Amino acid sequence: DQQVKQNSPSLSVQEGRISILNCDYTNSMFDYFLWYKKYPAEGPTFLISISSIKDKNEDGRFTVFLNKSAKHLSLHIVPSQPGDSAVYFCVGNQGGKLIFGQGTELSVKP
Amino acid sequence: DTGVSQNPRHKITKRGQNVTFRCDPISEHNRLYWYRQTLGQGPEFLTYFQNEAQLEKSRLLSDRFSAERPKGSFSTLEIQRTEQGDSAMYLCASSLGDRGLDTEAFFGQGTRLTVV
């Protein structure tokens, strides 16, 4: 039962352009959503979050959009930089328990 | 360094042996999580603690797995009679707060287990 789904295993973007990572979920009980970023040989690190009562949260180059009716969220990175190349995980939070998607590997090419 | 610390970083063991991993969370973080990650997948929830109380254990976790957090500080994850399918990265994370009020969990670098 995959409660959080990231259907694109990989994404390649040119430096300076926008990266859009998508995520769908099935669990209506999630009260927060988060995005984590992971480099090889490191643990995931927190990037940005959004409450289930909001539809947008912005932090610098990163913006997360939430569409509750569609059970869909997306992470926008503008402008993309080569250092953004990593695996990005969409995460649902239900009362403190974190449920991860499968991840999308972003490659930003110079 | 006040981050989440996991030991050992790597463990190679023979099938059938028992292994134990340790996690030291960030000081004063009352919530501690264990996750398992295999290649190409996201971290899979195993169990979590609020202080010393184990609040939930994944039904995917067999009886060979046990976790403890005896004094509400560090935690151990033990796998008995290891199988090749247990080979994975085992991640520990900790966070402050309750009921998602502080939503950020900090992860350690993980323990990579290889069962041969």
PDB file of C-alpha atoms in Angstrom:
ATOM      1  CA  ASP A   1       0.000   0.000   0.000  1.00  0.00           C
ATOM      2  CA  GLN A   2       1.965   2.980  -1.318  1.00  0.00           C
ATOM      3  CA  GLN A   3       0.484   5.988   0.479  1.00  0.00           C
ATOM      4  CA  VAL A   4       2.903   8.453  -1.115  1.00  0.00           C
ATOM      5  CA  LYS A   5       3.776   8.043  -4.782  1.00  0.00           C
ATOM      6  CA  GLN A   6       6.448   9.680  -6.867  1.00  0.00           C
ATOM      7  CA  ASN A   7       5.890   8.333 -10.345  1.00  0.00           C
ATOM      8  CA  SER A   8       8.965   9.857 -11.962  1.00  0.00           C
ATOM      9  CA  PRO A   9      12.117   8.040 -10.857  1.00  0.00           C
ATOM     10  CA  SER A  10      14.331  10.640 -12.517  1.00  0.00           C
ATOM     11  CA  LEU A  11      14.320  14.167 -13.917  1.00  0.00           C
ATOM     12  CA  SER A  12      16.976  16.035 -15.875  1.00  0.00           C
ATOM     13  CA  VAL A  13      16.964  19.841 -16.065  1.00  0.00           C
ATOM     14  CA  GLN A  14      19.285  22.484 -17.453  1.00  0.00           C
ATOM     15  CA  GLU A  15      20.953  24.829 -14.991  1.00  0.00           C
ATOM     16  CA  GLY A  16      18.932  28.020 -14.497  1.00  0.00           C
ATOM     17  CA  ARG A  17      15.644  26.428 -15.564  1.00  0.00           C
ATOM     18  CA  ILE A  18      12.776  25.330 -13.344  1.00  0.00           C
ATOM     19  CA  SER A  19      12.666  21.857 -11.799  1.00  0.00           C
ATOM     20  CA  ILE A  20       9.216  20.490 -10.975  1.00  0.00           C
ATOM     21  CA  LEU A  21       8.959  17.349  -8.879  1.00  0.00           C
ATOM     22  CA  ASN A  22       5.551  15.772  -8.455  1.00  0.00           C
ATOM     23  CA  CYS A  23       3.956  13.654  -5.774  1.00  0.00           C
ATOM     24  CA  ASP A  24       0.561  12.020  -5.256  1.00  0.00           C
ATOM     25  CA  TYR A  25      -0.836  10.650  -2.026  1.00  0.00           C
ATOM     26  CA  THR A  26      -3.759   8.500  -0.959  1.00  0.00           C
ATOM     27  CA  ASN A  27      -3.906   9.085   2.810  1.00  0.00           C
ATOM     28  CA  SER A  28      -6.290  11.914   3.696  1.00  0.00           C
ATOM     29  CA  MET A  29      -5.058  11.895   7.309  1.00  0.00           C
ATOM     30  CA  PHE A  30      -1.693  13.476   6.552  1.00  0.00           C
ATOM     31  CA  ASP A  31      -1.453  16.754   8.481  1.00  0.00           C
ATOM     32  CA  TYR A  32       1.831  17.929   7.001  1.00  0.00           C
ATOM     33  CA  PHE A  33       3.830  17.208   3.883  1.00  0.00           C
ATOM     34  CA  LEU A  34       7.565  17.538   3.637  1.00  0.00           C
ATOM     35  CA  TRP A  35      10.271  17.310   1.030  1.00  0.00           C
ATOM     36  CA  TYR A  36      13.590  15.733   1.905  1.00  0.00           C
ATOM     37  CA  LYS A  37      16.748  15.764  -0.159  1.00  0.00           C
ATOM     38  CA  LYS A  38      19.336  12.989  -0.143  1.00  0.00           C
ATOM     39  CA  TYR A  39      22.908  12.907  -1.413  1.00  0.00           C
ATOM     40  CA  PRO A  40      24.728   9.569  -1.836  1.00  0.00           C
ATOM     41  CA  ALA A  41      26.140   8.111   1.395  1.00  0.00           C
ATOM     42  CA  GLU A  42      24.240  10.629   3.523  1.00  0.00           C
ATOM     43  CA  GLY A  43      20.952  10.543   5.389  1.00  0.00           C
ATOM     44  CA  PRO A  44      17.989  12.539   4.057  1.00  0.00           C
ATOM     45  CA  THR A  45      17.915  16.223   4.988  1.00  0.00           C
ATOM     46  CA  PHE A  46      14.815  18.343   5.427  1.00  0.00           C
ATOM     47  CA  LEU A  47      14.114  20.861   2.676  1.00  0.00           C
ATOM     48  CA  ILE A  48      10.659  22.403   3.038  1.00  0.00           C
ATOM     49  CA  SER A  49       7.239  21.543   4.452  1.00  0.00           C
ATOM     50  CA  ILE A  50       3.610  22.548   4.047  1.00  0.00           C
ATOM     51  CA  SER A  51       0.649  22.216   6.342  1.00  0.00           C
ATOM     52  CA  SER A  52      -2.385  20.407   4.950  1.00  0.00           C
ATOM     53  CA  ILE A  53      -4.429  23.599   5.472  1.00  0.00           C
ATOM     54  CA  LYS A  54      -2.190  25.638   3.165  1.00  0.00           C
ATOM     55  CA  ASP A  55      -1.818  25.502  -0.589  1.00  0.00           C
ATOM     56  CA  LYS A  56       1.603  27.077  -0.992  1.00  0.00           C
ATOM     57  CA  ASN A  57       4.797  27.555   0.945  1.00  0.00           C
ATOM     58  CA  GLU A  58       7.869  29.318  -0.356  1.00  0.00           C
ATOM     59  CA  ASP A  59      11.443  29.348   0.922  1.00  0.00           C
ATOM     60  CA  GLY A  60      13.991  31.017  -1.315  1.00  0.00           C
ATOM     61  CA  ARG A  61      14.323  29.067  -4.544  1.00  0.00           C
ATOM     62  CA  PHE A  62      11.986  26.325  -3.287  1.00  0.00           C
ATOM     63  CA  THR A  63       8.194  26.417  -3.430  1.00  0.00           C
ATOM     64  CA  VAL A  64       5.833  23.613  -2.526  1.00  0.00           C
ATOM     65  CA  PHE A  65       2.266  23.567  -3.841  1.00  0.00           C
ATOM     66  CA  LEU A  66      -0.516  21.442  -2.370  1.00  0.00           C
ATOM     67  CA  ASN A  67      -3.750  20.556  -4.181  1.00  0.00           C
ATOM     68  CA  LYS A  68      -5.836  18.694  -1.614  1.00  0.00           C
ATOM     69  CA  SER A  69      -8.733  17.948  -3.911  1.00  0.00           C
ATOM     70  CA  ALA A  70      -6.379  16.198  -6.313  1.00  0.00           C
ATOM     71  CA  LYS A  71      -4.226  14.761  -3.499  1.00  0.00           C
ATOM     72  CA  HIS A  72      -1.220  16.115  -5.308  1.00  0.00           C
ATOM     73  CA  LEU A  73       1.761  18.202  -4.351  1.00  0.00           C
ATOM     74  CA  SER A  74       4.736  19.515  -6.228  1.00  0.00           C
ATOM     75  CA  LEU A  75       8.104  21.041  -5.478  1.00  0.00           C
ATOM     76  CA  HIS A  76       9.377  23.825  -7.701  1.00  0.00           C
ATOM     77  CA  ILE A  77      13.037  24.812  -7.730  1.00  0.00           C
ATOM     78  CA  VAL A  78      13.820  28.060  -9.503  1.00  0.00           C
ATOM     79  CA  PRO A  79      16.468  28.591 -10.726  1.00  0.00           C
ATOM     80  CA  SER A  80      17.923  25.084 -10.637  1.00  0.00           C
ATOM     81  CA  GLN A  81      21.597  24.757  -9.766  1.00  0.00           C
ATOM     82  CA  PRO A  82      24.018  21.820 -10.255  1.00  0.00           C
ATOM     83  CA  GLY A  83      24.251  21.496  -6.454  1.00  0.00           C
ATOM     84  CA  ASP A  84      20.543  20.654  -6.408  1.00  0.00           C
ATOM     85  CA  SER A  85      21.339  17.311  -8.043  1.00  0.00           C
ATOM     86  CA  ALA A  86      20.154  14.721  -5.522  1.00  0.00           C
ATOM     87  CA  VAL A  87      17.282  12.356  -4.775  1.00  0.00           C
ATOM     88  CA  TYR A  88      14.151  14.156  -3.555  1.00  0.00           C
ATOM     89  CA  PHE A  89      11.620  12.424  -1.350  1.00  0.00           C
ATOM     90  CA  CYS A  90       8.030  13.504  -0.867  1.00  0.00           C
ATOM     91  CA  VAL A  91       6.909  12.701   2.679  1.00  0.00           C
ATOM     92  CA  GLY A  92       3.530  12.613   4.391  1.00  0.00           C
ATOM     93  CA  ASN A  93       3.330  13.237   8.140  1.00  0.00           C
ATOM     94  CA  GLN A  94       0.497  11.665  10.110  1.00  0.00           C
ATOM     95  CA  GLY A  95       0.738  12.559  13.790  1.00  0.00           C
ATOM     96  CA  GLY A  96       4.521  12.519  13.711  1.00  0.00           C
ATOM     97  CA  LYS A  97       4.934   9.341  11.663  1.00  0.00           C
ATOM     98  CA  LEU A  98       6.711  10.049   8.348  1.00  0.00           C
ATOM     99  CA  ILE A  99       5.775   8.096   5.223  1.00  0.00           C
ATOM    100  CA  PHE A 100       8.186   8.444   2.289  1.00  0.00           C
ATOM    101  CA  GLY A 101       7.628   8.222  -1.434  1.00  0.00           C
ATOM    102  CA  GLN A 102      10.028   6.288  -3.643  1.00  0.00           C
ATOM    103  CA  GLY A 103      12.047   9.350  -4.565  1.00  0.00           C
ATOM    104  CA  THR A 104      12.903  11.246  -7.745  1.00  0.00           C
ATOM    105  CA  GLU A 105      16.509  11.641  -8.781  1.00  0.00           C
ATOM    106  CA  LEU A 106      17.092  15.172 -10.045  1.00  0.00           C
ATOM    107  CA  SER A 107      20.041  15.905 -12.275  1.00  0.00           C
ATOM    108  CA  VAL A 108      20.806  19.550 -13.022  1.00  0.00           C
ATOM    109  CA  LYS A 109      23.185  19.904 -15.931  1.00  0.00           C
ATOM    110  CA  PRO A 110      25.480  22.927 -16.321  1.00  0.00           C
TER     111      PRO A 110
ATOM    112  CA  ASP B   1      28.859  17.344  16.439  1.00  0.00           C
ATOM    113  CA  THR B   2      25.314  17.374  17.771  1.00  0.00           C
ATOM    114  CA  GLY B   3      23.650  15.525  14.897  1.00  0.00           C
ATOM    115  CA  VAL B   4      22.142  12.041  14.903  1.00  0.00           C
ATOM    116  CA  SER B   5      24.877   9.451  15.223  1.00  0.00           C
ATOM    117  CA  GLN B   6      24.626   5.841  14.063  1.00  0.00           C
ATOM    118  CA  ASN B   7      27.032   3.005  14.689  1.00  0.00           C
ATOM    119  CA  PRO B   8      28.426   1.080  13.006  1.00  0.00           C
ATOM    120  CA  ARG B   9      28.381   2.716   9.571  1.00  0.00           C
ATOM    121  CA  HIS B  10      28.821  -0.623   7.846  1.00  0.00           C
ATOM    122  CA  LYS B  11      28.172  -4.191   8.952  1.00  0.00           C
ATOM    123  CA  ILE B  12      28.797  -7.407   7.047  1.00  0.00           C
ATOM    124  CA  THR B  13      27.437 -10.525   8.663  1.00  0.00           C
ATOM    125  CA  LYS B  14      26.816 -14.136   7.789  1.00  0.00           C
ATOM    126  CA  ARG B  15      23.273 -15.351   7.332  1.00  0.00           C
ATOM    127  CA  GLY B  16      21.829 -16.578  10.602  1.00  0.00           C
ATOM    128  CA  GLN B  17      23.891 -14.288  12.829  1.00  0.00           C
ATOM    129  CA  ASN B  18      22.415 -11.600  15.076  1.00  0.00           C
ATOM    130  CA  VAL B  19      23.301  -7.946  14.622  1.00  0.00           C
ATOM    131  CA  THR B  20      22.673  -4.845  16.723  1.00  0.00           C
ATOM    132  CA  PHE B  21      22.786  -1.222  15.615  1.00  0.00           C
ATOM    133  CA  ARG B  22      22.930   1.838  17.800  1.00  0.00           C
ATOM    134  CA  CYS B  23      21.459   5.309  17.317  1.00  0.00           C
ATOM    135  CA  ASP B  24      22.238   8.378  19.390  1.00  0.00           C
ATOM    136  CA  PRO B  25      19.651  11.078  18.682  1.00  0.00           C
ATOM    137  CA  ILE B  26      20.055  14.817  19.028  1.00  0.00           C
ATOM    138  CA  SER B  27      19.993  15.756  22.712  1.00  0.00           C
ATOM    139  CA  GLU B  28      16.524  16.520  24.062  1.00  0.00           C
ATOM    140  CA  HIS B  29      14.777  15.118  21.004  1.00  0.00           C
ATOM    141  CA  ASN B  30      12.019  13.018  22.458  1.00  0.00           C
ATOM    142  CA  ARG B  31      10.983  11.245  19.269  1.00  0.00           C
ATOM    143  CA  LEU B  32      13.176   8.642  17.597  1.00  0.00           C
ATOM    144  CA  TYR B  33      12.500   6.719  14.385  1.00  0.00           C
ATOM    145  CA  TRP B  34      13.968   3.716  12.614  1.00  0.00           C
ATOM    146  CA  TYR B  35      13.686   3.319   8.858  1.00  0.00           C
ATOM    147  CA  ARG B  36      15.027   0.843   6.319  1.00  0.00           C
ATOM    148  CA  GLN B  37      15.992   1.768   2.776  1.00  0.00           C
ATOM    149  CA  THR B  38      16.749  -0.555  -0.111  1.00  0.00           C
ATOM    150  CA  LEU B  39      18.122   0.408  -3.506  1.00  0.00           C
ATOM    151  CA  GLY B  40      15.732   2.522  -5.570  1.00  0.00           C
ATOM    152  CA  GLN B  41      13.179   2.843  -2.805  1.00  0.00           C
ATOM    153  CA  GLY B  42      12.319   5.491  -0.267  1.00  0.00           C
ATOM    154  CA  PRO B  43      12.940   4.929   3.439  1.00  0.00           C
ATOM    155  CA  GLU B  44      10.423   2.456   4.820  1.00  0.00           C
ATOM    156  CA  PHE B  45       9.051   3.061   8.306  1.00  0.00           C
ATOM    157  CA  LEU B  46       9.978   0.392  10.874  1.00  0.00           C
ATOM    158  CA  THR B  47       9.153   1.813  14.298  1.00  0.00           C
ATOM    159  CA  TYR B  48       9.248   4.928  16.444  1.00  0.00           C
ATOM    160  CA  PHE B  49       9.537   5.988  20.064  1.00  0.00           C
ATOM    161  CA  GLN B  50       8.211   8.883  22.115  1.00  0.00           C
ATOM    162  CA  ASN B  51      10.811   9.028  24.886  1.00  0.00           C
ATOM    163  CA  GLU B  52      11.182   5.399  26.016  1.00  0.00           C
ATOM    164  CA  ALA B  53       7.763   4.277  24.806  1.00  0.00           C
ATOM    165  CA  GLN B  54       7.567   2.411  21.497  1.00  0.00           C
ATOM    166  CA  LEU B  55       4.479   3.952  19.904  1.00  0.00           C
ATOM    167  CA  GLU B  56       4.191   1.950  16.721  1.00  0.00           C
ATOM    168  CA  LYS B  57       5.852  -0.934  14.965  1.00  0.00           C
ATOM    169  CA  SER B  58       5.358  -1.614  11.279  1.00  0.00           C
ATOM    170  CA  ARG B  59       3.443  -4.786  10.538  1.00  0.00           C
ATOM    171  CA  LEU B  60       6.067  -5.437   7.898  1.00  0.00           C
ATOM    172  CA  LEU B  61       8.566  -5.983  10.708  1.00  0.00           C
ATOM    173  CA  SER B  62       8.996  -9.627  11.542  1.00  0.00           C
ATOM    174  CA  ASP B  63       9.497 -10.954  15.050  1.00  0.00           C
ATOM    175  CA  ARG B  64      13.213 -11.170  14.314  1.00  0.00           C
ATOM    176  CA  PHE B  65      13.416  -7.386  14.657  1.00  0.00           C
ATOM    177  CA  SER B  66      13.342  -5.639  18.009  1.00  0.00           C
ATOM    178  CA  ALA B  67      14.077  -2.072  19.027  1.00  0.00           C
ATOM    179  CA  GLU B  68      14.598  -0.502  22.423  1.00  0.00           C
ATOM    180  CA  ARG B  69      15.111   2.928  23.857  1.00  0.00           C
ATOM    181  CA  PRO B  70      15.627   2.108  27.533  1.00  0.00           C
ATOM    182  CA  LYS B  71      16.157   5.556  29.013  1.00  0.00           C
ATOM    183  CA  GLY B  72      14.604   7.686  26.336  1.00  0.00           C
ATOM    184  CA  SER B  73      18.022   8.595  24.956  1.00  0.00           C
ATOM    185  CA  PHE B  74      19.912   6.247  22.611  1.00  0.00           C
ATOM    186  CA  SER B  75      18.193   3.375  20.835  1.00  0.00           C
ATOM    187  CA  THR B  76      19.231  -0.052  19.588  1.00  0.00           C
ATOM    188  CA  LEU B  77      17.815  -2.092  16.729  1.00  0.00           C
ATOM    189  CA  GLU B  78      18.505  -5.820  16.826  1.00  0.00           C
ATOM    190  CA  ILE B  79      17.967  -8.279  14.008  1.00  0.00           C
ATOM    191  CA  GLN B  80      18.076 -11.935  14.967  1.00  0.00           C
ATOM    192  CA  ARG B  81      18.876 -14.795  12.585  1.00  0.00           C
ATOM    193  CA  THR B  82      19.669 -12.435   9.729  1.00  0.00           C
ATOM    194  CA  GLU B  83      18.552 -13.275   6.198  1.00  0.00           C
ATOM    195  CA  GLN B  84      19.870 -11.997   2.893  1.00  0.00           C
ATOM    196  CA  GLY B  85      16.684  -9.987   2.460  1.00  0.00           C
ATOM    197  CA  ASP B  86      17.646  -7.939   5.517  1.00  0.00           C
ATOM    198  CA  SER B  87      20.479  -6.343   3.541  1.00  0.00           C
ATOM    199  CA  ALA B  88      19.655  -2.639   3.433  1.00  0.00           C
ATOM    200  CA  MET B  89      20.525   0.788   4.816  1.00  0.00           C
ATOM    201  CA  TYR B  90      19.055   1.261   8.287  1.00  0.00           C
ATOM    202  CA  LEU B  91      18.350   4.897   9.076  1.00  0.00           C
ATOM    203  CA  CYS B  92      17.661   6.523  12.401  1.00  0.00           C
ATOM    204  CA  ALA B  93      16.051   9.934  12.850  1.00  0.00           C
ATOM    205  CA  SER B  94      15.008  12.122  15.749  1.00  0.00           C
ATOM    206  CA  SER B  95      12.730  15.090  16.256  1.00  0.00           C
ATOM    207  CA  LEU B  96      11.350  17.415  18.908  1.00  0.00           C
ATOM    208  CA  GLY B  97       7.719  17.838  19.699  1.00  0.00           C
ATOM    209  CA  ASP B  98       4.584  15.847  19.473  1.00  0.00           C
ATOM    210  CA  ARG B  99       1.806  15.261  16.950  1.00  0.00           C
ATOM    211  CA  GLY B 100       3.701  16.837  14.121  1.00  0.00           C
ATOM    212  CA  LEU B 101       3.955  20.299  15.660  1.00  0.00           C
ATOM    213  CA  ASP B 102       7.638  20.231  14.907  1.00  0.00           C
ATOM    214  CA  THR B 103       7.703  18.366  11.667  1.00  0.00           C
ATOM    215  CA  GLU B 104      11.375  18.276  10.873  1.00  0.00           C
ATOM    216  CA  ALA B 105      13.131  14.997  11.617  1.00  0.00           C
ATOM    217  CA  PHE B 106      16.906  14.865  11.466  1.00  0.00           C
ATOM    218  CA  PHE B 107      18.460  11.730  10.014  1.00  0.00           C
ATOM    219  CA  GLY B 108      21.725  10.022  10.738  1.00  0.00           C
ATOM    220  CA  GLN B 109      24.001   8.729   7.993  1.00  0.00           C
ATOM    221  CA  GLY B 110      22.702   5.210   8.390  1.00  0.00           C
ATOM    222  CA  THR B 111      24.111   1.739   8.956  1.00  0.00           C
ATOM    223  CA  ARG B 112      24.567  -0.321   5.810  1.00  0.00           C
ATOM    224  CA  LEU B 113      23.952  -4.002   6.507  1.00  0.00           C
ATOM    225  CA  THR B 114      25.136  -6.704   4.116  1.00  0.00           C
ATOM    226  CA  VAL B 115      24.129 -10.288   4.852  1.00  0.00           C
ATOM    227  CA  VAL B 116      26.230 -12.855   3.011  1.00  0.00           C
TER     228      VAL B 116
END
